[in-house]
Short mmCIF file of C-alpha atoms in Angstrom, two decimals:
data_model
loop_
_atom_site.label_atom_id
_atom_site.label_comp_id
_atom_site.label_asym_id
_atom_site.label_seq_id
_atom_site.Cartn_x
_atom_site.Cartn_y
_atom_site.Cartn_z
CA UNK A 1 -198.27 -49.83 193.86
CA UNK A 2 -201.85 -50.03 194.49
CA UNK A 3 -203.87 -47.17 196.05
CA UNK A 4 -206.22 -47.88 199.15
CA UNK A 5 -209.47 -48.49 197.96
CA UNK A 6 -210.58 -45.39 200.16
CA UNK A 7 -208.20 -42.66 198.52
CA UNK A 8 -209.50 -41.48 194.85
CA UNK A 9 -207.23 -41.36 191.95
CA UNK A 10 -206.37 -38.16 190.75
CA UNK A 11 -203.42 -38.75 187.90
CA UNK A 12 -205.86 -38.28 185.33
CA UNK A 13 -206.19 -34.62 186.66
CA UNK A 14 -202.42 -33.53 187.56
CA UNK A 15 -200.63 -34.91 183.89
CA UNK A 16 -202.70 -32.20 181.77
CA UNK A 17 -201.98 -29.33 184.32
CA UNK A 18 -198.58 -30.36 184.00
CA UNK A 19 -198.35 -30.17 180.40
CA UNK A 20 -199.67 -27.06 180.32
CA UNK A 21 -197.52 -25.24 182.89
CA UNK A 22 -194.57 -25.96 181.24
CA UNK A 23 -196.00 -25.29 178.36
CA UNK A 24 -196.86 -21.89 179.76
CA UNK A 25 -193.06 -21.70 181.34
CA UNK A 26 -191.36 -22.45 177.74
CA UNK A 27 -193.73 -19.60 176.27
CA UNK A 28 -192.40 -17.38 178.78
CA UNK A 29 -188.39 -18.03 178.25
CA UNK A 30 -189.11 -17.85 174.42
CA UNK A 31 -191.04 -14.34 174.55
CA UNK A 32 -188.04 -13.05 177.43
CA UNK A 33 -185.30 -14.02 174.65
CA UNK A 34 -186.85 -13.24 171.53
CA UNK A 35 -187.50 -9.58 173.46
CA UNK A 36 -183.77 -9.85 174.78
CA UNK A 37 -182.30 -10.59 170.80
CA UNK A 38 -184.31 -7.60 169.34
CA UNK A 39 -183.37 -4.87 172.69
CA UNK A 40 -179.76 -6.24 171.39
CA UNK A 41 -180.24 -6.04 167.41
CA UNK A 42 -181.57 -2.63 168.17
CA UNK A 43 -178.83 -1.80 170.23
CA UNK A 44 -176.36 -2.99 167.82
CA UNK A 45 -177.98 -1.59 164.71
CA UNK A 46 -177.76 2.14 166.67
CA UNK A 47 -174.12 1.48 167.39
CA UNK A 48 -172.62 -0.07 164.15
CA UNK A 49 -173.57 2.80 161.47
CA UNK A 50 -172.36 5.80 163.90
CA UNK A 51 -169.07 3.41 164.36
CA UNK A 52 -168.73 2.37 161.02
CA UNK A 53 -168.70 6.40 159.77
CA UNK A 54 -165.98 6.90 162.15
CA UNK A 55 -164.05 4.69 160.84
CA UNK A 56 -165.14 5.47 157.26
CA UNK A 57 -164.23 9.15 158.25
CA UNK A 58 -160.47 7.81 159.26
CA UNK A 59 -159.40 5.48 157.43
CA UNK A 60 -161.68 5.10 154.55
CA UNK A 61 -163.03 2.00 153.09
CA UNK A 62 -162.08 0.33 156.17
CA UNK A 63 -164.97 -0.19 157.62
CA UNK A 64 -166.50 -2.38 154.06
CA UNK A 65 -162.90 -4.45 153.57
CA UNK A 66 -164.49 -7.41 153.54
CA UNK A 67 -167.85 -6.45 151.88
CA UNK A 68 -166.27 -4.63 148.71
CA UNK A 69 -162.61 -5.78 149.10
CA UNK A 70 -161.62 -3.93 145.36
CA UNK A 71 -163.72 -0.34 146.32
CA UNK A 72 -162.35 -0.71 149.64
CA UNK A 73 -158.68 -1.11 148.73
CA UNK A 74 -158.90 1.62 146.36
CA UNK A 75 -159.93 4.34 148.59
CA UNK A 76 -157.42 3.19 151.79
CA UNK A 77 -154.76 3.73 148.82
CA UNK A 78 -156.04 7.25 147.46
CA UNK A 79 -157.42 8.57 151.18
CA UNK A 80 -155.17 7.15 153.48
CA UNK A 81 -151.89 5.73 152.02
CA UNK A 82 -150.72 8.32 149.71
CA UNK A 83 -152.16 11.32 151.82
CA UNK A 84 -149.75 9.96 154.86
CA UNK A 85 -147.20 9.53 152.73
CA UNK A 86 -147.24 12.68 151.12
CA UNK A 87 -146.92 14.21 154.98
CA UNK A 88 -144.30 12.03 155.71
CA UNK A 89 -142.00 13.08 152.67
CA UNK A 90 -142.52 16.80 153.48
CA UNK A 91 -141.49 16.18 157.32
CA UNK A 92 -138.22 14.09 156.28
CA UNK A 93 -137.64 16.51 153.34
CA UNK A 94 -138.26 19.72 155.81
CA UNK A 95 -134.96 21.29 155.19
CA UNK A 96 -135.82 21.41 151.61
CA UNK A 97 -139.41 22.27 152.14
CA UNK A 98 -138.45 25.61 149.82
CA UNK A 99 -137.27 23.19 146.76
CA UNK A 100 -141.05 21.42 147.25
CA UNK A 101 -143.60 24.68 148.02
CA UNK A 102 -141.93 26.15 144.46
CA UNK A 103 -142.29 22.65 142.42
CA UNK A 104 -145.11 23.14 140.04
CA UNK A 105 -145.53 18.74 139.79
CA UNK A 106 -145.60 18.76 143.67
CA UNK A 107 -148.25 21.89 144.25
CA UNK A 108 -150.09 19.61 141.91
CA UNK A 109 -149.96 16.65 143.36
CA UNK A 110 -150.81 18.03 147.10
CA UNK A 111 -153.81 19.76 145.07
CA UNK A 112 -155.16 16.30 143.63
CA UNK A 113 -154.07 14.17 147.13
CA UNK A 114 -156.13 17.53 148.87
CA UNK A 115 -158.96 16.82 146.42
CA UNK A 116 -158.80 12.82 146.70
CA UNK A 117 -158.74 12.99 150.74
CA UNK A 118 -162.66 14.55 150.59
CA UNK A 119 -163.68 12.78 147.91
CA UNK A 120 -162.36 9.19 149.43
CA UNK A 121 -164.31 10.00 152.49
CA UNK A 122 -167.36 11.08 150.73
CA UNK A 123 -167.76 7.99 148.81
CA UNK A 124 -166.63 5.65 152.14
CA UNK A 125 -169.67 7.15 154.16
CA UNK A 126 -172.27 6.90 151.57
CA UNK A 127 -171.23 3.37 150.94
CA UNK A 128 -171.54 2.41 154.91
CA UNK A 129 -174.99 4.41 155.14
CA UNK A 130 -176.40 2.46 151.99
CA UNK A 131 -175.35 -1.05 153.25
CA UNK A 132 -177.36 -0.60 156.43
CA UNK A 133 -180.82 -2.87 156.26
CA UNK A 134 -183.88 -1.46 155.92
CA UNK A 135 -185.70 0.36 158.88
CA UNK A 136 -182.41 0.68 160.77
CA UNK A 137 -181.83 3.52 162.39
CA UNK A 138 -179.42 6.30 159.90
CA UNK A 139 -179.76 9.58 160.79
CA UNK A 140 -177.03 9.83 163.75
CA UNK A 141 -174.46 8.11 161.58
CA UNK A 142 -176.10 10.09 158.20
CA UNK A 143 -175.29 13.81 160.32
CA UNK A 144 -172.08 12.61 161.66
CA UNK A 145 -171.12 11.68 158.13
CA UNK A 146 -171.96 15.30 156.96
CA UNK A 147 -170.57 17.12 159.74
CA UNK A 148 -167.35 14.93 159.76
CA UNK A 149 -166.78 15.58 155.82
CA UNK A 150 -168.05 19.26 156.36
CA UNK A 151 -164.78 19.46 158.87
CA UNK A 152 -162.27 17.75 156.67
CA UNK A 153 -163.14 19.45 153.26
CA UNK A 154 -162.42 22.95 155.00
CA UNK A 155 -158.57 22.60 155.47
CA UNK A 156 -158.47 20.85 151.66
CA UNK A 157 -160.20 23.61 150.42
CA UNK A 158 -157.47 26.32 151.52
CA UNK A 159 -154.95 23.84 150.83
CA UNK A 160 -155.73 23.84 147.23
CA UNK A 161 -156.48 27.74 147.05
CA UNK A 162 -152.94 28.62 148.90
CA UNK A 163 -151.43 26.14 146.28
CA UNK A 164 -153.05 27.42 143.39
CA UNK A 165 -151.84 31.16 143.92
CA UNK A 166 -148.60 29.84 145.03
CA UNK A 167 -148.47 28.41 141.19
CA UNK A 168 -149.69 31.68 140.62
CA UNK A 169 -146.37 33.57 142.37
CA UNK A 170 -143.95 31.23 140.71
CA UNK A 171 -145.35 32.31 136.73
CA UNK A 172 -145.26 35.98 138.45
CA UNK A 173 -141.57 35.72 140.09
CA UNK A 174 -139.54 33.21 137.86
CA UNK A 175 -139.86 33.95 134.56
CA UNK A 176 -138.52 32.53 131.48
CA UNK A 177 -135.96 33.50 128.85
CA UNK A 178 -136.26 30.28 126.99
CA UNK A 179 -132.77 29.61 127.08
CA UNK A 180 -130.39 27.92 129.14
CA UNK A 181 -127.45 29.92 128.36
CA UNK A 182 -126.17 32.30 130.84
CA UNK A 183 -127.21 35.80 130.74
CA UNK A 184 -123.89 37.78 129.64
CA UNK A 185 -120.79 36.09 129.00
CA UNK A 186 -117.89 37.90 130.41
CA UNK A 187 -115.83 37.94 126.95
CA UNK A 188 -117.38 39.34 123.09
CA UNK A 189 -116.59 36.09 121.72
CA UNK A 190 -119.30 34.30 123.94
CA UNK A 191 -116.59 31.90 125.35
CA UNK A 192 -116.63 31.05 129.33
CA UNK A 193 -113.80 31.28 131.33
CA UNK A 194 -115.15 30.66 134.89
CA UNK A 195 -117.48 27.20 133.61
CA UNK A 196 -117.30 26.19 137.60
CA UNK A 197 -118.77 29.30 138.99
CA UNK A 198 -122.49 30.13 138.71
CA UNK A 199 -122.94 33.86 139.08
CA UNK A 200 -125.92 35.69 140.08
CA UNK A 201 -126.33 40.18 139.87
CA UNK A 202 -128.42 40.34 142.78
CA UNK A 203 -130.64 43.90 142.44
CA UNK A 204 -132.38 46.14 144.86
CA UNK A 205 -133.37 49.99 144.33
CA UNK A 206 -135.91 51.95 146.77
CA UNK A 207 -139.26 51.67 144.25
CA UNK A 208 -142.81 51.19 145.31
CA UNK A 209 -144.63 47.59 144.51
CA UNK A 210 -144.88 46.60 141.21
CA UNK A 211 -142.98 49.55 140.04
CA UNK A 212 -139.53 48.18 138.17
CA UNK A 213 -138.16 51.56 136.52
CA UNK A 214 -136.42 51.90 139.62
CA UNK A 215 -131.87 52.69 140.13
CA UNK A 216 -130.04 49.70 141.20
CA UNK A 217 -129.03 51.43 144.57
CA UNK A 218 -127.69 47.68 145.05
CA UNK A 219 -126.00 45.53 143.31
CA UNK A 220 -124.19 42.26 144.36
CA UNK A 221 -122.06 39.73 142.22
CA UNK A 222 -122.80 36.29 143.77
CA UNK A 223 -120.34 33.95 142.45
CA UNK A 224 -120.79 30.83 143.76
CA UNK A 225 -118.31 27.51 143.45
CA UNK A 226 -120.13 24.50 142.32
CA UNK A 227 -117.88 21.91 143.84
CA UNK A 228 -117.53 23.05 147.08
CA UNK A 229 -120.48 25.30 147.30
CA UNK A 230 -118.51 28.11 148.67
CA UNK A 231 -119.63 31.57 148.06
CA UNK A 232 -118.41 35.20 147.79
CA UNK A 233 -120.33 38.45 147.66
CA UNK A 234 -118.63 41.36 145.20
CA UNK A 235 -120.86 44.75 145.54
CA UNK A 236 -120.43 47.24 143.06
CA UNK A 237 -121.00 50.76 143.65
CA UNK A 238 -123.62 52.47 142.37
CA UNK A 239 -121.79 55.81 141.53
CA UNK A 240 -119.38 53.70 139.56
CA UNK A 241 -118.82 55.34 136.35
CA UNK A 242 -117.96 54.12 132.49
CA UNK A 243 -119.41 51.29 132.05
CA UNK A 244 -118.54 49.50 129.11
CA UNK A 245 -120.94 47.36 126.54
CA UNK A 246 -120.25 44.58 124.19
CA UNK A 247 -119.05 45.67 120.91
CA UNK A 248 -122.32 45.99 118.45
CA UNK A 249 -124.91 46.21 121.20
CA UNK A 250 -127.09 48.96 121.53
CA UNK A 251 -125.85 50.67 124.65
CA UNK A 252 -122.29 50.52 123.22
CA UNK A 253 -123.75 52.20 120.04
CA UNK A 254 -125.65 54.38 121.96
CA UNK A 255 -122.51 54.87 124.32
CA UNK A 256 -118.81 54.34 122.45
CA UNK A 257 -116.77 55.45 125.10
CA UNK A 258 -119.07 53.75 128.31
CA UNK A 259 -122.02 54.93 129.84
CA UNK A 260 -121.36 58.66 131.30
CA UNK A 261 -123.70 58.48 134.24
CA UNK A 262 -123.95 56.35 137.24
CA UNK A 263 -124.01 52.73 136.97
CA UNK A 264 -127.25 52.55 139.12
CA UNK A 265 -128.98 54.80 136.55
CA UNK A 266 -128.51 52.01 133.48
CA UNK A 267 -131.69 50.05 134.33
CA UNK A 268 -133.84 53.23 134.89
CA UNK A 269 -132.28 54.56 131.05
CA UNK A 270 -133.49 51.74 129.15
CA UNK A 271 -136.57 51.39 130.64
CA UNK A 272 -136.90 55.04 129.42
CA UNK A 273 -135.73 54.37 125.93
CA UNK A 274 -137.96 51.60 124.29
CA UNK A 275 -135.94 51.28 121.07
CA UNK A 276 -133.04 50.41 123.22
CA UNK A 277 -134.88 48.14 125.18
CA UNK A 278 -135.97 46.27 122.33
CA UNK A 279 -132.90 44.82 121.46
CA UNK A 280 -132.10 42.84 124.84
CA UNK A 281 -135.90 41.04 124.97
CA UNK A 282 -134.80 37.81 125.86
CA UNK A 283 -138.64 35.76 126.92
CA UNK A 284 -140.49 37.35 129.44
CA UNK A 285 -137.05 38.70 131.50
CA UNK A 286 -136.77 42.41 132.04
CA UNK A 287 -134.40 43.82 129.50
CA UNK A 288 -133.53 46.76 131.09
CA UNK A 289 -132.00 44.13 133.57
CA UNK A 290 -129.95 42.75 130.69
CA UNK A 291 -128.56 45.45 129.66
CA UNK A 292 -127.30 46.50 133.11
CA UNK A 293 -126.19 42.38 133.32
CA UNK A 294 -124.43 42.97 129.96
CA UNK A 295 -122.36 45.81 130.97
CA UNK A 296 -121.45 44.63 133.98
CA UNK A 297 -120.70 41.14 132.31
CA UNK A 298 -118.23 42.82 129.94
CA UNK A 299 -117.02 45.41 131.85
CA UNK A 300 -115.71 42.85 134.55
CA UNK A 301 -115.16 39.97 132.14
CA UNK A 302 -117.59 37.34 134.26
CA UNK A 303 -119.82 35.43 133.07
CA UNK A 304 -123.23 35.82 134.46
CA UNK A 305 -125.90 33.34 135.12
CA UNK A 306 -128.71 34.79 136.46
CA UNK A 307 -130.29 38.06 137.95
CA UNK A 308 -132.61 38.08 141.14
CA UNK A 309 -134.40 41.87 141.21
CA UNK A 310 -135.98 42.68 144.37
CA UNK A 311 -138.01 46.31 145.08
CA UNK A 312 -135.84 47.00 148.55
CA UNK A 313 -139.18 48.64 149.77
CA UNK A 314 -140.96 45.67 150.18
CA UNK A 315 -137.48 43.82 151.26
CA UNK A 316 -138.45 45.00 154.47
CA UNK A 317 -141.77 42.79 153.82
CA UNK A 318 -139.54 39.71 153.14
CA UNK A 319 -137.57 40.12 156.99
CA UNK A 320 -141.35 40.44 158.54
CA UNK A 321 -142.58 37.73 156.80
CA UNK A 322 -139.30 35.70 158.04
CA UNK A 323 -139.06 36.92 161.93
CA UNK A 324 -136.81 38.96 161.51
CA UNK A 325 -133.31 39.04 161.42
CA UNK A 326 -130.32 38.77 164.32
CA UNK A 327 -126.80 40.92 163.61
CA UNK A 328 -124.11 41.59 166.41
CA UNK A 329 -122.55 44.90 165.44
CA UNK A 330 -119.37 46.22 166.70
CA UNK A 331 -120.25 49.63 167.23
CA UNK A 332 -123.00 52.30 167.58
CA UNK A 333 -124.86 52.77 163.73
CA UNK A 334 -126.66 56.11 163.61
CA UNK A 335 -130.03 55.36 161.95
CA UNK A 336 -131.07 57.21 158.68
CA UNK A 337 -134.63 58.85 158.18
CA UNK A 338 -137.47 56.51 157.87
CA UNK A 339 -138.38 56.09 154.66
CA UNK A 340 -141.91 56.61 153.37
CA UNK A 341 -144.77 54.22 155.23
CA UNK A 342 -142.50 52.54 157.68
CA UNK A 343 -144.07 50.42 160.51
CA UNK A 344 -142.32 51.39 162.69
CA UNK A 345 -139.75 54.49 163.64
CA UNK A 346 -136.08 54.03 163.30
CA UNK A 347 -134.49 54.50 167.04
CA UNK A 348 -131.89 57.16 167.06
CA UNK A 349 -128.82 54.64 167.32
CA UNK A 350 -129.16 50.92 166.95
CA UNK A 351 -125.88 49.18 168.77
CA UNK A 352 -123.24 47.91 169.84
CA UNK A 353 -123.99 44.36 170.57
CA UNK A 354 -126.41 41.95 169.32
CA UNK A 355 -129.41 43.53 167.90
CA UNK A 356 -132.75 41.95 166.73
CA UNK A 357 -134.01 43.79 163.72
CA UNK A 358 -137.41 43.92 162.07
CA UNK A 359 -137.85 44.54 158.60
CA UNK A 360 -138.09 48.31 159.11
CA UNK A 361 -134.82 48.41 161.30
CA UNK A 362 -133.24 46.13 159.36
CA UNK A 363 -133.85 48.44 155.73
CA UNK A 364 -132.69 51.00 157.83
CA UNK A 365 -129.50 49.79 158.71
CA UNK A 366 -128.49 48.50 154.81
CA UNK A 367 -129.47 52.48 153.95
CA UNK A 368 -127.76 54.46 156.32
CA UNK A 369 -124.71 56.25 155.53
CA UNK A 370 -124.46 58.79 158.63
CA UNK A 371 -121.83 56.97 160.78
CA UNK A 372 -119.85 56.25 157.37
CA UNK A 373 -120.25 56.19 153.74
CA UNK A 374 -122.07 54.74 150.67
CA UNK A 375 -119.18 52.26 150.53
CA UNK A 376 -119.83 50.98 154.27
CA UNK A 377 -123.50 50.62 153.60
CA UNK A 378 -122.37 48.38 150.62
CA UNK A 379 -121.03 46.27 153.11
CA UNK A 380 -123.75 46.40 155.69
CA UNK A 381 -126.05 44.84 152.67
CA UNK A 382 -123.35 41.81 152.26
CA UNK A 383 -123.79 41.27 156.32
CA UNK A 384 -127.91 41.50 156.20
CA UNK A 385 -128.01 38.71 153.27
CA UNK A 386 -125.15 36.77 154.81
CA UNK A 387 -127.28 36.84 158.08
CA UNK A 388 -130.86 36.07 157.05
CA UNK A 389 -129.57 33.35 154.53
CA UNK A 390 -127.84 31.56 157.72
CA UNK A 391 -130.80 31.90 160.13
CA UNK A 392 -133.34 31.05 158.04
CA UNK A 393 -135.02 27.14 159.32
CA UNK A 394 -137.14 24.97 157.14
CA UNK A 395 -139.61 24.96 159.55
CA UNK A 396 -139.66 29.18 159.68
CA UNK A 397 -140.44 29.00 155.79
CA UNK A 398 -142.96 26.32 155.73
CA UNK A 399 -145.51 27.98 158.45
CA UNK A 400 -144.93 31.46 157.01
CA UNK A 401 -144.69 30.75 153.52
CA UNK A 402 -148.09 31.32 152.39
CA UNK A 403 -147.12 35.02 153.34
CA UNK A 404 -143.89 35.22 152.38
CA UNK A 405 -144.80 33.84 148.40
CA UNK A 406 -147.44 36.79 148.42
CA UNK A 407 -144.66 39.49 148.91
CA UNK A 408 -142.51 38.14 146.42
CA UNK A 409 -145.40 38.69 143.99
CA UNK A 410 -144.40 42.53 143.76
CA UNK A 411 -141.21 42.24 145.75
CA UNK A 412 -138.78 39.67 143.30
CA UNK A 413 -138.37 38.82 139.76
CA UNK A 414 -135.70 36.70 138.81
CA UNK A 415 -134.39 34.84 135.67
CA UNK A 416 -133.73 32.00 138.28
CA UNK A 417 -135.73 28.95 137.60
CA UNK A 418 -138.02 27.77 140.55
CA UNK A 419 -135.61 24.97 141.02
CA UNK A 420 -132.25 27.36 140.69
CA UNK A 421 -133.65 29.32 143.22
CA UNK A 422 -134.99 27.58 145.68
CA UNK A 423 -131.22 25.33 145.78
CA UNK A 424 -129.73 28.51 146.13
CA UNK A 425 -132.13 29.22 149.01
CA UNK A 426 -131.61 25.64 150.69
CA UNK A 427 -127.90 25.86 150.10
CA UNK A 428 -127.46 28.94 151.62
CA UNK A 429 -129.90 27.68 154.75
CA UNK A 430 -128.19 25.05 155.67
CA UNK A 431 -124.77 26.70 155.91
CA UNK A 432 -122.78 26.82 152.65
CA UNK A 433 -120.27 29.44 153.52
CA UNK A 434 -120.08 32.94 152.09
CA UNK A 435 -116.20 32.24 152.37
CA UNK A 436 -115.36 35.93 151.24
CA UNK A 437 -117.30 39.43 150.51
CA UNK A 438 -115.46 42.52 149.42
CA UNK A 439 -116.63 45.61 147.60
CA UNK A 440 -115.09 47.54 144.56
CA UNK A 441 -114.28 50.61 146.35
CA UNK A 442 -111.32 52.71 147.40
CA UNK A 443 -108.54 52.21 148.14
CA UNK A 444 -109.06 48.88 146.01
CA UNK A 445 -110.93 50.81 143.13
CA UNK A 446 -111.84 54.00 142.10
CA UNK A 447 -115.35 53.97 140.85
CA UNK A 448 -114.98 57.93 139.20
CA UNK A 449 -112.50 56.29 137.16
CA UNK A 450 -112.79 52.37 137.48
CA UNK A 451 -109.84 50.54 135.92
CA UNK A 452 -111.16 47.46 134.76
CA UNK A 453 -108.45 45.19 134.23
CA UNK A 454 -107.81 45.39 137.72
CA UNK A 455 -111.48 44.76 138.64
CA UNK A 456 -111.22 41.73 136.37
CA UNK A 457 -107.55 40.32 138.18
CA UNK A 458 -109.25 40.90 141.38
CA UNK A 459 -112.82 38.65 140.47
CA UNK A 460 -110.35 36.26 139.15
CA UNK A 461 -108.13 36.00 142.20
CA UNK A 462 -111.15 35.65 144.58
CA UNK A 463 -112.70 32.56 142.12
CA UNK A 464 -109.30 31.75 142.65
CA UNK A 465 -109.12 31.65 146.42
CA UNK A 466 -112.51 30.22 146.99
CA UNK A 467 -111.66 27.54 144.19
CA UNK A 468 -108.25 26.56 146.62
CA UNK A 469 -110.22 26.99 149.87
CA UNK A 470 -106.94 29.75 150.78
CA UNK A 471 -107.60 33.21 151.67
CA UNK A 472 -108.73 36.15 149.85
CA UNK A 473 -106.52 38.65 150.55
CA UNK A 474 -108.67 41.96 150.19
CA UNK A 475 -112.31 40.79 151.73
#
């Protein structure tokens, strides 16, 4: 449409100023976005590395999956994988956490998974830090990473120091004669007659630790029925007298018609008499505890497996280390002396009722003898074992066994295989029955004079009875 010739024509004028103001206006939304992206990029380059150590720290090689997908895969395996499922065997194997803390393989295997778990990490972190671009921002995630492996190497560290003197306890405690064969066989002829019983001469005597010239004050016969798993206790007093030897040996040279003092003074006569001693070296097991295995082997006619010697001083250690033990006794037990160093003082009277014993009370009442005799002592040793074996949880011996291994440094030696012992130890735990306990005493025995065909009819009537699941008639 035309314009009125009076009214000017400004077009010409308004199209550049146009042009330019949303020229201006496009500038502006560019600059307000391009400011936006980089607030955001900054943002997000601040967040990702901190995030991406976390994760590294967790699970690592998670975070680079799908960066460096072989790297990655390897360290979820060796830091994540096989640590969990290393914690997962030892919570559904708990009630054999004793047959796992004395396997040499598995102490070295939690040392190289404890070793693998830092190192994993270590490697993830660096890897995340590195991949970042240049100029963004690394020193958050860079001290989280160090603090955050700082943390986890700690625990690993004493992980693999508790397991490497635990290794250490188990060369100390179980040593080796080299041999399978039992200790003492029962007959001179070497021949078994009781091939489903495993026997063990269970040892204690009131020594100091690391002293092992000590007298057998106890001694215990555990015979236990491989079938069934049913178990009997047989103590043998230590005032018995005559012991016999096998034929040729060099106590029965030494000793023709049996040994004329106590039987708990054997052990401390051959350590005293290294020519003697020298002839029942058998690895790195103590002879003198042969000998006394020997004599008691032939003397009895049983076979004997193994021998577990414990210094009853630090027995008391042991119960500590444990909780404590529970008994409910049916009358009032006057309490003995305390011995040397106790803890704690011995109350006058301990009973009737149940009583909760630490160590110290509890070595007390094995020892005394004032409300009875040696022979009733005998038996209040057969009750103490029988009690701590049944109360004794998996999960009691996995917190305090750090502890407990450290005391049987100087407290045990045994000719018991890790693996022997610690399925005695779990079988015994989780309730195989002592099915009968009996001493050699009067009016069954006369240990001045021991007869010991009748000792030997009465071991073989109690394999007997635990082997038919019927009464024994004299436990």
């Amino acid at each position: 449409m035309a314009l009125p010739p009076d009214r000017p024509d400004f077009t010409d004028l308004a199209t550049p100023s146009d042009h330019k103001a949303l020229k201006r206006l496009a500038d502006m939304d560019s600059s307000t976005s391009t400011a936006t992206s980089t607030t955001g990029d900054a943002a997000s380059s601040l967040r990702s590395p901190t995030r991406a150590v976390v994760g590294a720290l967790l699970v690592p090689g998670a975070p680079s999956l799908f960066r460096r997908t072989a790297l990655s895969a390897a360290l979820i395996l060796l830091g994540f994988v096989i640590p969990v499922a290393t914690v997962v065997v030892a919570l559904v194997r708990r009630n054999e956490i004793t047959s796992l803390a004395l396997d040499k393989n598995f102490l070295l295997a939690a040392q190289t998974i404890a070793v693998l778990f830092v190192l994993t990490r270590l490697v993830s972190v660096t890897e995340v830090i590195r991949s970042r671009a240049e100029g963004s921002p690394r020193r958050m995630a860079s001290s989280l990473a160090i603090i955050g492996v700082i943390l986890l190497a700690v625990p690993a560290v004493w992980s693999v120091a508790r397991a490497r003197d635990l290794s250490g306890v188990i060369s100390d405690v179980f040593v080796s004669s080299g041999s399978d064969e039992p200790l003492a066989y029962g007959t001179s002829d070497g021949a078994s007659t009781d091939d489903d019983f495993q026997t063990i001469l269970l040892l204690g005597g009131d020594e100091g630790p690391g002293r092992w010239a000590l007298r057998t004050d106890t001694m215990i016969l555990v015979t236990i029925h491989e079938e069934s798993g049913r178990i009997a206790m047989i103590s043998i007093p230590r005032n018995m007298n005559k012991m016999q030897f096998p034929p040729g040996s060099a106590m029965a040279n030494e000793f023709p018609k049996g040994f004329p003092d106590l039987a708990n003074a054997i052990y401390p006569y051959v350590f005293s008499h290294e020519d003697i001693a020298a002839t029942y070296v058998r690895g790195d097991l103590q002879p003198e505890a042969i000998a006394l295995a020997s004599g008691i082997s032939y003397s009895m006619n049983i076979t004997i497996d193994d021998y577990v010697l414990v210094n009853m001083q630090g027995f008391l250690e042991i119960i500590d280390a444990l909780g404590g033990v529970t008994l409910t006794l049916d009358e009032k037990l006057p309490m003995p002396g305390n011995i040397p160093g106790a803890k704690t003082q011995y109350p006058p009277f301990i009973g009737p009722g149940e009583v909760t014993m630490d160590g110290t009370t509890a070595l007390g009442f094995a020892r005394s003898r004032s409300a009875d005799s040696d022979y009733g002592r005998m038996g209040r040793q057969r009750q103490l074992l029988t009690a701590i074996a049944s109360q004794v949880e998996g999960s009691d011996i996995l917190l305090r066994f750090p502890n407990l291994a450290e005391i049987m440094r100087w407290t045990v030696r045994t000719s018991l295989s890790a693996n022997e012992f610690s399925s005695l130890v779990d079988r015994l735990r989780s309730g195989a029955s002592v099915k009968e306990s009996f001493g050699l005493t009067p009016p069954l025995i006369n240990p001045g004079n021991p007869n010991f065909t009748d000792i030997t009819n009465l071991i073989d009537a109690l394999q007997a009875s635990i082997r038919d699941d019927v009464d024994f008639p004299y436990a």
